Amino acid sequence: MIRAVGVRKRFGRLEALKGVDLEARAGEVVGLVGPNGAGKTTTLRVLAGLLKPDGGYAEVLGVRTDSPEFQKRRRYLAYLPEEVLPYDNLTGRQFIEFIHGLYGVDNVREAVEISGLGPRVDDKVKTYSKGMRRRLVVAALLTVGALALLLDEPTAGVDVVHAVEMRRLVKNYAKSRGAAVVYSSHNMLEVESVCDRVYFIDKGVVIAHGTPKQLMELYGASDLEEAFVRALGSAGGGGPAPPSP
Ligand SMILES: Nc1ncnc2c1ncn2[C@@H]1O[C@H](COP(=O)(O)OP(=O)(O)OP(=O)(O)O)[C@@H](O)[C@H]1O
């Protein structure tokens, strides 16, 4: 449902992606994990059709992002960028209405509910904390009927209680709607709990992928964080081949 095939992307002399292969199937949440500058956001932007790859291609809901049909599928694609600044002078509710208007849906009540903002949803966005803004945007995007979701650090700045709830919502959403989700995060506990499969990426290369359990076994680690650190170490020194998903 979401695929990157041999995706290469260059920014001037920097090769940010060196042939990334990745797949998220229907109903699956796939984690994208890597150090700063590894290429996670670049991968997500290519998958969202916002960046044109220099090599390889991206496919969303059965069509390539460089094909004319992709524009029609956009309606079913939701992309949460790393930094979203919801229009400051709108209220939270007006922001949801705006996003839903773009998608031609009206699920404002549901979005308000899952945002957990309570009465603050009628305050202006400029009065929100970073985490509240994040919750607002994620709630707006989880209620537009998307079948492919690209979430770049959705819980960044969100408190523990709301982050737990947000993970549950994303996981349930993928399962109940059969939506494919690519989820980037620096929080390994989060990735372990929300993702069916995980891709470790470093310096523009996928260095390993598999279920959290497979990755832990492969690297003889007791948790995903340890597996990730070991994967980075062995990638530098020609590490083991990634397991099959
Ligand atoms: N528009 C751009 N122009 C030039 N270089 C860029 C651009 N966007 C990204 N890069 C570079 O490409 C590389 C990958 O960046 P990217 O933002 O994809 O990393 P990331 O894995 O999302 O990092 P982080 O965890 O810090 O968000 C980095 O070296 C970055 O500096």
Tab-separated table of C-alpha atoms in Angstrom, residues 55-193:
chain	number	residue	atom	x	y	z
A	55	GLY	CA	16.308	7.299	-8.570
A	56	GLY	CA	13.823	4.560	-7.790
A	57	TYR	CA	10.188	5.356	-7.122
A	58	ALA	CA	7.484	5.573	-4.476
A	59	GLU	CA	4.083	3.952	-4.665
A	60	VAL	CA	1.003	4.829	-2.597
A	61	LEU	CA	-2.270	2.879	-2.772
A	62	GLY	CA	-1.202	1.104	-5.913
A	63	VAL	CA	-0.039	4.089	-7.949
A	64	ARG	CA	3.350	5.680	-8.403
A	65	THR	CA	3.660	9.162	-6.939
A	66	ASP	CA	4.978	10.420	-10.292
A	67	SER	CA	1.870	9.247	-12.174
A	68	PRO	CA	-1.150	11.452	-12.977
A	69	GLU	CA	-3.434	9.022	-11.074
A	70	PHE	CA	-1.605	9.867	-7.867
A	71	GLN	CA	-3.391	13.219	-7.641
A	72	LYS	CA	-6.723	11.379	-7.367
A	73	ARG	CA	-5.359	9.131	-4.601
A	74	ARG	CA	-4.150	12.080	-2.544
A	75	ARG	CA	-7.587	12.229	-1.015
A	76	TYR	CA	-6.715	8.971	0.790
A	77	LEU	CA	-3.239	10.013	1.878
A	78	ALA	CA	-2.533	11.893	5.104
A	79	TYR	CA	0.928	13.250	5.832
A	80	LEU	CA	1.924	14.661	9.188
A	81	PRO	CA	5.133	16.674	8.716
A	82	GLU	CA	7.752	16.881	11.447
A	83	GLU	CA	6.775	20.447	12.155
A	84	VAL	CA	3.275	21.672	11.493
A	85	LEU	CA	2.222	25.116	12.511
A	86	PRO	CA	-1.556	25.032	12.511
A	87	TYR	CA	-2.803	28.449	11.585
A	88	ASP	CA	-2.319	30.409	14.768
A	89	ASN	CA	-5.370	32.619	14.506
A	90	LEU	CA	-7.803	29.759	13.984
A	91	THR	CA	-9.298	27.963	16.928
A	92	GLY	CA	-8.552	24.237	17.203
A	93	ARG	CA	-12.058	23.473	15.950
A	94	GLN	CA	-11.675	25.825	12.972
A	95	PHE	CA	-8.374	24.168	12.114
A	96	ILE	CA	-10.057	20.742	12.083
A	97	GLU	CA	-12.859	22.150	9.915
A	98	PHE	CA	-10.255	23.566	7.539
A	99	ILE	CA	-8.413	20.220	7.173
A	100	HIS	CA	-11.670	18.304	6.826
A	101	GLY	CA	-12.779	20.795	4.186
A	102	LEU	CA	-9.640	20.006	2.159
A	103	TYR	CA	-10.528	16.307	2.264
A	104	GLY	CA	-14.245	16.867	1.707
A	105	VAL	CA	-15.270	15.210	4.989
A	106	ASP	CA	-17.020	16.405	8.122
A	107	ASN	CA	-15.968	14.381	11.147
A	108	VAL	CA	-15.274	17.372	13.324
A	109	ARG	CA	-16.988	15.959	16.368
A	110	GLU	CA	-14.891	12.770	16.268
A	111	ALA	CA	-11.696	14.751	15.740
A	112	VAL	CA	-12.492	17.043	18.661
A	113	GLU	CA	-13.120	14.026	20.831
A	114	ILE	CA	-9.906	12.208	20.011
A	115	SER	CA	-7.839	15.390	20.254
A	116	GLY	CA	-8.573	15.306	23.989
A	117	LEU	CA	-8.452	19.110	23.961
A	118	GLY	CA	-11.804	19.461	25.703
A	119	PRO	CA	-13.065	23.056	25.891
A	120	ARG	CA	-9.653	24.340	24.780
A	121	VAL	CA	-10.560	23.287	21.232
A	122	ASP	CA	-12.399	26.607	20.956
A	123	ASP	CA	-9.326	28.605	21.958
A	124	LYS	CA	-6.972	29.982	19.350
A	125	VAL	CA	-4.163	27.664	18.312
A	126	LYS	CA	-1.618	30.320	19.246
A	127	THR	CA	-2.498	29.716	22.895
A	128	TYR	CA	-1.680	25.966	22.636
A	129	SER	CA	1.422	24.214	23.874
A	130	LYS	CA	3.548	22.232	21.400
A	131	GLY	CA	1.994	18.945	22.500
A	132	MET	CA	-1.544	20.329	22.184
A	133	ARG	CA	-0.801	21.451	18.628
A	134	ARG	CA	0.493	17.991	17.822
A	135	ARG	CA	-2.618	16.349	19.267
A	136	LEU	CA	-4.820	18.703	17.258
A	137	VAL	CA	-3.145	17.940	13.939
A	138	VAL	CA	-2.997	14.176	14.532
A	139	ALA	CA	-6.697	14.152	15.518
A	140	ALA	CA	-7.586	16.123	12.380
A	141	LEU	CA	-5.624	13.697	10.165
A	142	LEU	CA	-6.922	10.514	11.814
A	143	THR	CA	-10.474	11.503	10.917
A	144	VAL	CA	-10.237	12.281	7.195
A	145	GLY	CA	-10.644	8.666	6.061
A	146	ALA	CA	-7.048	8.211	4.852
A	147	LEU	CA	-5.891	4.738	3.846
A	148	ALA	CA	-2.226	5.659	3.802
A	149	LEU	CA	-0.724	7.637	6.666
A	150	LEU	CA	2.756	9.081	6.893
A	151	LEU	CA	3.439	10.261	10.432
A	152	ASP	CA	6.686	12.070	11.175
A	153	GLU	CA	7.285	11.936	14.935
A	154	PRO	CA	3.577	12.239	15.798
A	155	THR	CA	4.070	12.256	19.563
A	156	ALA	CA	6.985	14.718	19.684
A	157	GLY	CA	6.280	17.076	22.596
A	158	VAL	CA	3.175	15.165	23.671
A	159	ASP	CA	2.910	14.179	27.348
A	160	VAL	CA	3.078	10.525	28.380
A	161	VAL	CA	-0.638	10.008	28.977
A	162	HIS	CA	-1.709	11.561	25.683
A	163	ALA	CA	1.127	9.830	23.801
A	164	VAL	CA	-0.102	6.447	25.026
A	165	GLU	CA	-3.603	7.311	23.843
A	166	MET	CA	-2.332	8.591	20.495
A	167	ARG	CA	-0.416	5.321	19.864
A	168	ARG	CA	-3.514	3.318	20.688
A	169	LEU	CA	-5.555	5.430	18.269
A	170	VAL	CA	-3.040	5.028	15.442
A	171	LYS	CA	-2.765	1.278	15.930
A	172	ASN	CA	-6.550	0.843	16.114
A	173	TYR	CA	-6.975	3.058	13.085
A	174	ALA	CA	-4.604	0.936	10.984
A	175	LYS	CA	-6.270	-2.317	12.058
A	176	SER	CA	-9.899	-1.208	11.825
A	177	ARG	CA	-9.600	0.660	8.510
A	178	GLY	CA	-6.966	-1.526	6.898
A	179	ALA	CA	-4.790	1.570	6.521
A	180	ALA	CA	-1.050	1.433	5.933
A	181	VAL	CA	0.972	3.630	8.278
A	182	VAL	CA	4.620	4.669	8.223
A	183	TYR	CA	5.565	6.041	11.630
A	184	SER	CA	8.847	7.755	12.362
A	185	SER	CA	9.981	8.129	15.944
A	186	HIS	CA	13.023	8.419	18.173
A	187	ASN	CA	11.185	6.741	21.039
A	188	MET	CA	12.010	3.025	20.997
A	189	LEU	CA	9.427	2.079	23.604
A	190	GLU	CA	6.845	3.734	21.429
A	191	VAL	CA	8.072	2.005	18.289
A	192	GLU	CA	8.083	-1.350	20.052
A	193	SER	CA	4.516	-0.878	21.228
